[in-house]
Tab-separated table of N, CA and C and ligand atoms in Angstrom:
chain	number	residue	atom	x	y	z
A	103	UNK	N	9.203	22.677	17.613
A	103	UNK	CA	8.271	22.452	18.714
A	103	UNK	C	7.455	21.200	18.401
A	104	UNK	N	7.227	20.127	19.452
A	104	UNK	CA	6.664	18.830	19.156
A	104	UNK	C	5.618	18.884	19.740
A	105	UNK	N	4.413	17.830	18.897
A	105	UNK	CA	3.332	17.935	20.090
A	105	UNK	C	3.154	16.146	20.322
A	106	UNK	N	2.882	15.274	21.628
A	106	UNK	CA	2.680	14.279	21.534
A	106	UNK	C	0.990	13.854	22.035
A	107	UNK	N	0.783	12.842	21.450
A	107	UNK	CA	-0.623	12.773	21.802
A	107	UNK	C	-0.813	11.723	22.528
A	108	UNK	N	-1.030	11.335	24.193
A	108	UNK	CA	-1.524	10.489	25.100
A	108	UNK	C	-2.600	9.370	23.644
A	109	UNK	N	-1.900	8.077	24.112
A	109	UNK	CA	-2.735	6.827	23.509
A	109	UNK	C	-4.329	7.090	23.954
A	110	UNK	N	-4.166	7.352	25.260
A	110	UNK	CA	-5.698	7.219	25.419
A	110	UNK	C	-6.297	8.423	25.620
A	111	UNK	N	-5.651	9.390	25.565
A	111	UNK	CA	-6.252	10.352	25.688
A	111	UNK	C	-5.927	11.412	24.472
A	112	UNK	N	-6.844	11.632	23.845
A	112	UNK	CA	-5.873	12.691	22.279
A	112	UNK	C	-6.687	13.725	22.811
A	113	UNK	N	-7.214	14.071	23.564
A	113	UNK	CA	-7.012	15.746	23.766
A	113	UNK	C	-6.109	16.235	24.547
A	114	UNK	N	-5.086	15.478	25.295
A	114	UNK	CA	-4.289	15.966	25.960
A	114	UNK	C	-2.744	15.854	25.514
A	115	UNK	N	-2.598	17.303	25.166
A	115	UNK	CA	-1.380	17.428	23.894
A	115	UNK	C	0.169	17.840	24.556
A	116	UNK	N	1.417	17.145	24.463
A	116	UNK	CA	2.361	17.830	24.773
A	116	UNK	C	3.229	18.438	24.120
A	117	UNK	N	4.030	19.843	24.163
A	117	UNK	CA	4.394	20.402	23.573
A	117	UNK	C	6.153	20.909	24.105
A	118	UNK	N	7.391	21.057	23.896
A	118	UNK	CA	8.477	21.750	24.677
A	118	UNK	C	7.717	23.281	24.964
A	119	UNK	N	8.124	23.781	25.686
A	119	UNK	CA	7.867	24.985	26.263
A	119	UNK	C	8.647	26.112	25.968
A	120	UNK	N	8.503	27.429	25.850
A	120	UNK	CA	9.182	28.367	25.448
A	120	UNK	C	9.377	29.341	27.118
A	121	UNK	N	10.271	30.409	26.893
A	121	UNK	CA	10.446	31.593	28.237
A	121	UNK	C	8.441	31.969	28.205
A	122	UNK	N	8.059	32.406	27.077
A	122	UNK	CA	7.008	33.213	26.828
A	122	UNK	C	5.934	31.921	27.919
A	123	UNK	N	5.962	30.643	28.293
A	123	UNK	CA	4.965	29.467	29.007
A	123	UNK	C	5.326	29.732	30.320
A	124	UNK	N	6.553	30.799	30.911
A	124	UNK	CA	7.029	30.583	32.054
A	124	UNK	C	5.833	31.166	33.174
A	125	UNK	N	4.743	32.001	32.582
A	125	UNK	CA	4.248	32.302	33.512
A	125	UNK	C	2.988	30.997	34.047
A	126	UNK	N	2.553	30.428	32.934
A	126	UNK	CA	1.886	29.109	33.344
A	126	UNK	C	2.240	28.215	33.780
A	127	UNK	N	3.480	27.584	33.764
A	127	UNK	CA	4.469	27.112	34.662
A	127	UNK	C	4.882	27.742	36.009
A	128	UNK	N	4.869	28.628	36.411
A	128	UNK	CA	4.761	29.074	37.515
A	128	UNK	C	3.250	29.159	38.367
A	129	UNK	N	2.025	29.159	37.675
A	129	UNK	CA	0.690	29.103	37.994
A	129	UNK	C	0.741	27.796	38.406
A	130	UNK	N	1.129	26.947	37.473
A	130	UNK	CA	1.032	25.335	37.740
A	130	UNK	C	2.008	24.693	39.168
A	131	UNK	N	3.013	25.438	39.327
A	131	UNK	CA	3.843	25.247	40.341
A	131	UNK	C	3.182	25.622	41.421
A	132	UNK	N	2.652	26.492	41.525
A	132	UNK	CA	2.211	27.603	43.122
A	132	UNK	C	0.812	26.276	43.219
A	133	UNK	N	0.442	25.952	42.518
A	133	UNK	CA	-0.727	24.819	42.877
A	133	UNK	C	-0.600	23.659	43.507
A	134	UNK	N	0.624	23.649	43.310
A	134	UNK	CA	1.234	21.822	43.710
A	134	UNK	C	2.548	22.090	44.665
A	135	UNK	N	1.914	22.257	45.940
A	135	UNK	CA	3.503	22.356	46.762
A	135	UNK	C	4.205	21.276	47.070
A	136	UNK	N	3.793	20.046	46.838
A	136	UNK	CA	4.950	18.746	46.624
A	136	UNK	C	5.676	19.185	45.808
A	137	UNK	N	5.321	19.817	44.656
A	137	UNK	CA	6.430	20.031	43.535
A	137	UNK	C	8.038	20.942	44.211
A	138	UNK	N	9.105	20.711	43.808
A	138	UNK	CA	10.228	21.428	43.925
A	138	UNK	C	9.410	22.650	43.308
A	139	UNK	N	9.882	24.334	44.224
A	139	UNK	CA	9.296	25.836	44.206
A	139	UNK	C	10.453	25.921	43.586
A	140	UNK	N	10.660	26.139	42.483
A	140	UNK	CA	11.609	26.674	41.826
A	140	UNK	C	11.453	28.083	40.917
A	141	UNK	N	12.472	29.248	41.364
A	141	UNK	CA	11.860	30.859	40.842
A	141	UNK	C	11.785	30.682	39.464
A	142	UNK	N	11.064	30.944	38.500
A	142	UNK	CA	10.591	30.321	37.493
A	142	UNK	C	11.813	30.349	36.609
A	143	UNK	N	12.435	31.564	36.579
A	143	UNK	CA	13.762	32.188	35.794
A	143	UNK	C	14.751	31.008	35.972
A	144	UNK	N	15.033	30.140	36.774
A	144	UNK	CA	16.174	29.277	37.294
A	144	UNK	C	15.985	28.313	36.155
A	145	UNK	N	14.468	27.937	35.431
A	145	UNK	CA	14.288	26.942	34.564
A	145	UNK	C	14.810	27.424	33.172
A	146	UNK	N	15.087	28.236	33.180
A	146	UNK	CA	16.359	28.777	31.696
A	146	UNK	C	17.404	28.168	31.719
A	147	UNK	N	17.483	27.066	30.877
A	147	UNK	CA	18.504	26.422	30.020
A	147	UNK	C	18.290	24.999	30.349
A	148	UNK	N	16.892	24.729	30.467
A	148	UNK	CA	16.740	23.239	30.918
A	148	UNK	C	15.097	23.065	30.048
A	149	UNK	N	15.180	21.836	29.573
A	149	UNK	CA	13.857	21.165	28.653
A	149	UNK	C	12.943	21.313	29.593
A	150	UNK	N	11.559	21.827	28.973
A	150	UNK	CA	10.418	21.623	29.516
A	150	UNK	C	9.308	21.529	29.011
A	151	UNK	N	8.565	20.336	29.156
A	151	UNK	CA	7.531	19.914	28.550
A	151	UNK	C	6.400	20.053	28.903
A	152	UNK	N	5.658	20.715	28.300
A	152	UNK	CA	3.805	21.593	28.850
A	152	UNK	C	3.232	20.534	28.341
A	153	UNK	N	1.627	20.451	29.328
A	153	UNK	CA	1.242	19.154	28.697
A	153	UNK	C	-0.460	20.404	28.746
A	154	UNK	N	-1.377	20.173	28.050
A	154	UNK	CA	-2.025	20.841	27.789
A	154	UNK	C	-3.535	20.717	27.627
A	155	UNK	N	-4.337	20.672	28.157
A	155	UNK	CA	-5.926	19.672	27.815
A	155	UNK	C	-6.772	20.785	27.022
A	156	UNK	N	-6.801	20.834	26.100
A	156	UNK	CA	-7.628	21.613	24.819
A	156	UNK	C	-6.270	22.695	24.778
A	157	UNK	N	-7.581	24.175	25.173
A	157	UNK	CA	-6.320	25.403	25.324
A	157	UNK	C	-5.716	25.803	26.700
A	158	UNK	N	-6.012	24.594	27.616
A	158	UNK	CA	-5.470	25.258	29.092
A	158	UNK	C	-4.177	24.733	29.001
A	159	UNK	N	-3.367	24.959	29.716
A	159	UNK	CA	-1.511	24.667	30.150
A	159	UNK	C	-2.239	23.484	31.365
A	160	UNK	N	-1.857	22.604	32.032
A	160	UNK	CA	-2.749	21.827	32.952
A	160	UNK	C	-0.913	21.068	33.614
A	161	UNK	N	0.071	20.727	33.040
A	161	UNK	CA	0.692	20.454	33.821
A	161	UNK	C	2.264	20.669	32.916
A	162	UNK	N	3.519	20.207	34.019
A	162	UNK	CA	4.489	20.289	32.984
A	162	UNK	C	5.538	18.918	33.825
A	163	UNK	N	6.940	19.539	33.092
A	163	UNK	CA	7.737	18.778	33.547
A	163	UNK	C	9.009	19.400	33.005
A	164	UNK	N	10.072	19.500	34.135
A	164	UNK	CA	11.625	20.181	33.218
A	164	UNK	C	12.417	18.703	34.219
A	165	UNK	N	13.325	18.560	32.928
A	165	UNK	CA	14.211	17.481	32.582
A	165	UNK	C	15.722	18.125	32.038
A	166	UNK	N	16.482	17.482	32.249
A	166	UNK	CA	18.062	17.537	31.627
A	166	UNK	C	18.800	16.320	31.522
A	167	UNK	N	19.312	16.640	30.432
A	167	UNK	CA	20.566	15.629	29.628
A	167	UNK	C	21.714	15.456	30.996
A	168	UNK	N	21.293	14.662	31.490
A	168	UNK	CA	22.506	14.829	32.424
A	168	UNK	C	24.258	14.344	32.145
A	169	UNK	N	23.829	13.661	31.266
A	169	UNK	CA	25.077	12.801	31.052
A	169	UNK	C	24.568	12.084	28.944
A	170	UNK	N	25.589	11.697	27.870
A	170	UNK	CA	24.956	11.299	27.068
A	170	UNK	C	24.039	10.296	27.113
A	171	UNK	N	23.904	9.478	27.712
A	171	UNK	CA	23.319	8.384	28.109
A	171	UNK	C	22.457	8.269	29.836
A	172	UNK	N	22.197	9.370	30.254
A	172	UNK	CA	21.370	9.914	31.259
A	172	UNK	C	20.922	10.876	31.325
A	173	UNK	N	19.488	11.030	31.413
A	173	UNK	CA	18.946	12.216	31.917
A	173	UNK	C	18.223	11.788	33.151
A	174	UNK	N	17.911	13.426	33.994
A	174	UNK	CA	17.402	13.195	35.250
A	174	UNK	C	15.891	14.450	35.144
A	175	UNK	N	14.841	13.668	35.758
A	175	UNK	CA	13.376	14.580	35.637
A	175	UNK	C	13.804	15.726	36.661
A	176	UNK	N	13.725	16.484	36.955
A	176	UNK	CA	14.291	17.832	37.942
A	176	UNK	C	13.023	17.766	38.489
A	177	UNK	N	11.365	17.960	37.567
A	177	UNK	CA	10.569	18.415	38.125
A	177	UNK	C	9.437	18.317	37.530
A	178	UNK	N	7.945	18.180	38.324
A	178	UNK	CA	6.551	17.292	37.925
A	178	UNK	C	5.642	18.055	38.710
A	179	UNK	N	4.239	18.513	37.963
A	179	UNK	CA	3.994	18.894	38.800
A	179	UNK	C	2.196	18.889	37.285
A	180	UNK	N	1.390	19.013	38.200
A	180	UNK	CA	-0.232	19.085	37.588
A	180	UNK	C	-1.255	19.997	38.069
A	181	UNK	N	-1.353	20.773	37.730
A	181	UNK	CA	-2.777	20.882	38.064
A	181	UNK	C	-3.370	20.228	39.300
A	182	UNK	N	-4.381	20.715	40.275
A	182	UNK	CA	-5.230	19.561	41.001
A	182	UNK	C	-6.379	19.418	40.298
A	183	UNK	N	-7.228	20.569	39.590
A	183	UNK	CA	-7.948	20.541	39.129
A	183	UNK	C	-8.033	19.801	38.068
A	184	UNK	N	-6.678	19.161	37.483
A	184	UNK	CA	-6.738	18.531	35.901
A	184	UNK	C	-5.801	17.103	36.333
A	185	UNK	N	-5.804	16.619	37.592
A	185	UNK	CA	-5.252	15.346	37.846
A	185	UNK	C	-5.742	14.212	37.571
A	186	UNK	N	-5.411	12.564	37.759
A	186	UNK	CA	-6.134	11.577	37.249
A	186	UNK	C	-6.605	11.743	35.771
A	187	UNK	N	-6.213	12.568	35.062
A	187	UNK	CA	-6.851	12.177	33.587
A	187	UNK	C	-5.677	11.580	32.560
A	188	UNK	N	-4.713	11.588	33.220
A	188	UNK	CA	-3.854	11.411	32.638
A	188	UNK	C	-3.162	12.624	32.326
A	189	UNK	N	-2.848	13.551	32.397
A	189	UNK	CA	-1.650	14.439	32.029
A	189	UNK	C	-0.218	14.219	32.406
A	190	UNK	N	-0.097	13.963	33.539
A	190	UNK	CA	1.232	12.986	34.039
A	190	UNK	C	1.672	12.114	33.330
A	191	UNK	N	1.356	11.203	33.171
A	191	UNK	CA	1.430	9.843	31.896
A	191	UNK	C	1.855	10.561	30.852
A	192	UNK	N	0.568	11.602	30.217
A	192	UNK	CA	1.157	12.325	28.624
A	192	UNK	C	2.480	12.991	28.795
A	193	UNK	N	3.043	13.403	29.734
A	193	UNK	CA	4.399	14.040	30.236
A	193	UNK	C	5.108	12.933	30.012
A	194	UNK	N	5.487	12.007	30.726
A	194	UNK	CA	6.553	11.068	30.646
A	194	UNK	C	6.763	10.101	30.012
A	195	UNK	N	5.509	9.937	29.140
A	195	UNK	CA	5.658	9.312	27.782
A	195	UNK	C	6.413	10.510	26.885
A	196	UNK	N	6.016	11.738	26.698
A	196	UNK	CA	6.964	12.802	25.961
A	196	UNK	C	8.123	12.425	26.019
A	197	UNK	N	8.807	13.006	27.968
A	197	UNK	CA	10.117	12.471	28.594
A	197	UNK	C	10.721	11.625	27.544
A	198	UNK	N	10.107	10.453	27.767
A	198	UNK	CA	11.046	8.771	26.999
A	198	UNK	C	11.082	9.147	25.807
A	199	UNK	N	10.213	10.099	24.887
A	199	UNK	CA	10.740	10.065	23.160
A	199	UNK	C	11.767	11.351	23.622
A	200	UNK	N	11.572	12.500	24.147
A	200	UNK	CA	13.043	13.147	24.417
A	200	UNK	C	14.130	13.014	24.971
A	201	UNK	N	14.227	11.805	26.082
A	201	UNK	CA	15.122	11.875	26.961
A	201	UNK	C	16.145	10.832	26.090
A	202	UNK	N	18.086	10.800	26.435
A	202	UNK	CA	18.222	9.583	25.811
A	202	UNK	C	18.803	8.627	27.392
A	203	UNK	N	18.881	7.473	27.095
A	203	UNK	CA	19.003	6.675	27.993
A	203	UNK	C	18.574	6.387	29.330
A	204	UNK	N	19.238	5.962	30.297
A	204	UNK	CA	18.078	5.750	31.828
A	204	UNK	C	17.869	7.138	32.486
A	205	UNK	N	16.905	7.247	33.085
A	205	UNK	CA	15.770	8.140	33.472
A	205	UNK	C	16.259	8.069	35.048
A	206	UNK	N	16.583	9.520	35.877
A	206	UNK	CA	16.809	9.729	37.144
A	206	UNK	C	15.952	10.406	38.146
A	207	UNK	N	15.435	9.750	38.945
A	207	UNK	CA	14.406	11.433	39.809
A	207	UNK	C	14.786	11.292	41.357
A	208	UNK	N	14.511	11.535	42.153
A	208	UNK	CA	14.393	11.808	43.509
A	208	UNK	C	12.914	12.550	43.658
A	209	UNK	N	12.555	11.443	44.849
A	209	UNK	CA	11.010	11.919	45.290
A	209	UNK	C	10.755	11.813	46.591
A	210	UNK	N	9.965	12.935	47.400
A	210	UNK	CA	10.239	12.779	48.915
A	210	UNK	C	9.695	11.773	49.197
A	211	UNK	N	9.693	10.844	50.049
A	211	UNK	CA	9.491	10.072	50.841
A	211	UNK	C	8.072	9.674	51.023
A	212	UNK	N	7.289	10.982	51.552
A	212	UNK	CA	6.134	10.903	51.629
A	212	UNK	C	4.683	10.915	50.675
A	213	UNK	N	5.759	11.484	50.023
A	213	UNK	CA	5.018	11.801	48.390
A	213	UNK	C	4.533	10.470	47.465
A	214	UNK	N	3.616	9.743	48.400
A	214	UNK	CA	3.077	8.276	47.612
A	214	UNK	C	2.380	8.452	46.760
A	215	UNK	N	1.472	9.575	45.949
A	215	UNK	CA	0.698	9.873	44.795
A	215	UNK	C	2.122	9.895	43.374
A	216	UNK	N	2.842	10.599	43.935
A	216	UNK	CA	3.907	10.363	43.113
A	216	UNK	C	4.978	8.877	42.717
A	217	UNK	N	4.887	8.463	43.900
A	217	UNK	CA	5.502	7.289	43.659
A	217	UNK	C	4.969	6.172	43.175
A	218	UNK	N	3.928	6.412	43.635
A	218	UNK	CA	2.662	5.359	42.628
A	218	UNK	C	2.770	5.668	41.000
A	219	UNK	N	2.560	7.206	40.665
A	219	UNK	CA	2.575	7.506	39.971
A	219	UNK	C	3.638	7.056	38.884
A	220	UNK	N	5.395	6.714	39.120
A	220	UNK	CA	6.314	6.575	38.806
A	220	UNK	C	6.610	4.594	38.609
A	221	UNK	N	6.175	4.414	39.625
A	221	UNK	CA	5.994	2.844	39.684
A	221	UNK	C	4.841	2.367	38.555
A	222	UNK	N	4.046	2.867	38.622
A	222	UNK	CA	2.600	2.711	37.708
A	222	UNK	C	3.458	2.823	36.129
A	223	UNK	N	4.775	3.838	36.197
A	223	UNK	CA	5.256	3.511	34.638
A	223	UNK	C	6.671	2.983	34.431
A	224	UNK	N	6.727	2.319	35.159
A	224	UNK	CA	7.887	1.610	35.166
A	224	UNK	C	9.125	1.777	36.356
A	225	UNK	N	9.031	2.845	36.889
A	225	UNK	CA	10.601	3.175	37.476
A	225	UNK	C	10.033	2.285	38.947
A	226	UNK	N	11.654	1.835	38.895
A	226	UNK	CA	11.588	1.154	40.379
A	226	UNK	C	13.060	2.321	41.480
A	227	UNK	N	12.732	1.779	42.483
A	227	UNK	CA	13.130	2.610	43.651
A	227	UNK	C	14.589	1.853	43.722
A	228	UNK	N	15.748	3.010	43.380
A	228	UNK	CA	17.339	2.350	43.428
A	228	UNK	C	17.952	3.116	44.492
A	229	UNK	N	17.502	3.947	45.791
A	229	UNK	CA	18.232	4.380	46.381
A	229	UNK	C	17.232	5.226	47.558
A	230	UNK	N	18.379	5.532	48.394
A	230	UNK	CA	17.623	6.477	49.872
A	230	UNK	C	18.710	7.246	49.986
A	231	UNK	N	17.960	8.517	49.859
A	231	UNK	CA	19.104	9.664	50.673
A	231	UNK	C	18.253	10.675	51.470
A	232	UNK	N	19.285	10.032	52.805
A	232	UNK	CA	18.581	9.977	54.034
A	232	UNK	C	18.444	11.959	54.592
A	233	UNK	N	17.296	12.630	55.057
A	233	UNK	CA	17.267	14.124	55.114
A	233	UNK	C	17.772	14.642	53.954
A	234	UNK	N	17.439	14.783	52.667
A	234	UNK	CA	17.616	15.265	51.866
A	234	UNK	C	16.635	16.446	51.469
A	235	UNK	N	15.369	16.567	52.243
A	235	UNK	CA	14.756	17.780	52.001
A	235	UNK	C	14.358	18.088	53.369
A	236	UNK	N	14.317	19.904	53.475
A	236	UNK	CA	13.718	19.848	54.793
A	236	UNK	C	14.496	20.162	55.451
A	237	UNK	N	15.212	20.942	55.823
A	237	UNK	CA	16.547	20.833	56.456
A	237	UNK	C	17.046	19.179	57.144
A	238	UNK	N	16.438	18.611	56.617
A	238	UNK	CA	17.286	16.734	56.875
A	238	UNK	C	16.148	15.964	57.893
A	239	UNK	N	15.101	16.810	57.326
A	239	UNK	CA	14.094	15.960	58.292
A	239	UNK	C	13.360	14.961	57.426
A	240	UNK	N	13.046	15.070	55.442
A	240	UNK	CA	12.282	14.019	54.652
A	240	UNK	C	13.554	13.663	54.057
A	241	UNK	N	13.374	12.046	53.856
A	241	UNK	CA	14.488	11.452	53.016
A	241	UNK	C	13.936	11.459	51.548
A	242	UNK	N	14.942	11.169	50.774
A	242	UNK	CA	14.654	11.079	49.263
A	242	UNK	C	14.684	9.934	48.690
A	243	UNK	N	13.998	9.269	47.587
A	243	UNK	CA	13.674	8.080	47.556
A	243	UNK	C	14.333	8.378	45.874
A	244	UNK	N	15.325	6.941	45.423
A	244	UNK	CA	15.893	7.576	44.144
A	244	UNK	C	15.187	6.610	43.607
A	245	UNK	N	14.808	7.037	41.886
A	245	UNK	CA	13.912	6.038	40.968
A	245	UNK	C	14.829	6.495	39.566
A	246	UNK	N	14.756	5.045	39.454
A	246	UNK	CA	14.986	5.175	37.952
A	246	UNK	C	14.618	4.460	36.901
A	247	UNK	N	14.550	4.867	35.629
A	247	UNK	CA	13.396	3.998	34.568
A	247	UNK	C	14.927	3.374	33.019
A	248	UNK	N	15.272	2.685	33.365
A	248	UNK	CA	15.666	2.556	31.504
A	248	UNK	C	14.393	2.411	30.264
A	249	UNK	N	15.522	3.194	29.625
A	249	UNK	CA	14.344	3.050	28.257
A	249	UNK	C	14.304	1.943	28.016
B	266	COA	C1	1.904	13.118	41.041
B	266	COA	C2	1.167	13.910	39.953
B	266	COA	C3	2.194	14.560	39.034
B	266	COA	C4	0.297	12.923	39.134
B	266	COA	O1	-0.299	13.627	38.036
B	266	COA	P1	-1.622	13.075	37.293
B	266	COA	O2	-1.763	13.822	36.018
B	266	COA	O3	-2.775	13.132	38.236
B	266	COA	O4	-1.237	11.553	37.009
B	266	COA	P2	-1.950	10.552	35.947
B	266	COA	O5	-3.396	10.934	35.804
B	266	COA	O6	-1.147	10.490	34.709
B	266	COA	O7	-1.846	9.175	36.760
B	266	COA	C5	-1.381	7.964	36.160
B	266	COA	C6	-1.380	6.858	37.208
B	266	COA	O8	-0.465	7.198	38.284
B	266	COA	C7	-1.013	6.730	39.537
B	266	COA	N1	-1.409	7.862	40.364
B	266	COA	C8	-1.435	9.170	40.013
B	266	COA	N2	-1.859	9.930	41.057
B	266	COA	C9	-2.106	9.074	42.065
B	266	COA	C10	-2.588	9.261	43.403
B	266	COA	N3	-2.928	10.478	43.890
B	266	COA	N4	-2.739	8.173	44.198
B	266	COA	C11	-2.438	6.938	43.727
B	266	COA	N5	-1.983	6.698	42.463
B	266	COA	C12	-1.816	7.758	41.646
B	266	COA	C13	-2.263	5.916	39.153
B	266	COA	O9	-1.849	4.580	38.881
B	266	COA	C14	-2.715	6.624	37.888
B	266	COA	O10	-3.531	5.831	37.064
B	266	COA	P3	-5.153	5.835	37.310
B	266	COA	O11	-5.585	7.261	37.449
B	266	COA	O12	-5.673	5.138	36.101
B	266	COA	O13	-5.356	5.068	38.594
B	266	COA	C15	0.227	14.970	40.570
B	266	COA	O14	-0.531	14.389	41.611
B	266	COA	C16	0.958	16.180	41.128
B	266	COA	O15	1.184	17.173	40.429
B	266	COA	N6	1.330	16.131	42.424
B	266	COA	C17	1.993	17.295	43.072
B	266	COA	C18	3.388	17.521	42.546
B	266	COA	C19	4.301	16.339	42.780
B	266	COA	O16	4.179	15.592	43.736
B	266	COA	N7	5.267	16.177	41.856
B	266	COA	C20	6.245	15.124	41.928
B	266	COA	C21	7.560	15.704	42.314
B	266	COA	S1	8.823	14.403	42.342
């Protein structure tokens, strides 16, 4: 189990996640409905990184090896109460020391806190897939980061 420590922020610690975090990961999900609702159980057999401000759980992130030389973020999500301090950042700085090679996400369309968010660390926008959430009413915006 790793913990990483945000440059600018060292109280905000990240750690991989165990089954036993699934219920704070699910607290953290039901808070953030931009996030993909995923039944918490479905995240068994995929990396996930808790990011943590003292002793609270405050945000996470599940990722997969998609390929040896690709992985893709599945899923992001914070706290509202623990946003802007950086916990996001301490997540995907984790991401890049776990992930190996270029970095994949899909993000709705409308979702500009996020895309800022993603642009703000590098990933630029390589694709549109058009009604991809929604029954085909929000398009998906593809980003990707090389290490
Ligand atoms: C997007 C989200 C993960 C950001 O988390 P966060 O911990 O608040 O992000 P950080 O504090 O690390 O932000 C880092 C930078 O990203 C950008 N950013 C983050 N949130 C932003 C917002 N709401 N508006 C504009 N820029 C934003 C800023 O440049 C910010 O730096 P600054 O605070 O110094 O200006 C969070 O808002 C969230 O959980 N949203 C709902 C779930 C979601 O949309 N997930 C993405 C699914 S693809």
């Amino acid at each position: 189990m790793e913990w990483y420590l945000h440059h600018a922020r060292p109280d905000i610690t990240v750690r991989t996640a165990t089954p036993g975090d699934y219920p704070a990961i699910a607290r953290i999900q039901q808070t953030s409905p931009e996030a993909a609702q995923w039944p918490v159980g479905d995240y068994s057999g995929f990396p996930i990184l808790l990011a943590w401000i003292g002793p609270t759980a405050a945000g996470f992130c599940a990722w997969r090896q998609s390929a040896p030389d690709e992985a893709e973020l599945l899923n992001l999500a914070v706290d509202p109460v623990y946003r802007r301090r950086g916990v996001a950042t301490a997540l995907l700085e984790a991401l890049s020391v776990e992930a190996r090679g270029d970095l994949f996400l899909e993000v709705a369309e409308p979702n500009s806190p996020a895309i800022a968010l993603y642009k703000h660390h590098g990933w630029v926008e390589t694709g549109l897939r058009k009604g991809y959430y929604e029954h085909g009413t929000i398009n998906a915006i593809v980003m990707q980061k090389r290490p």
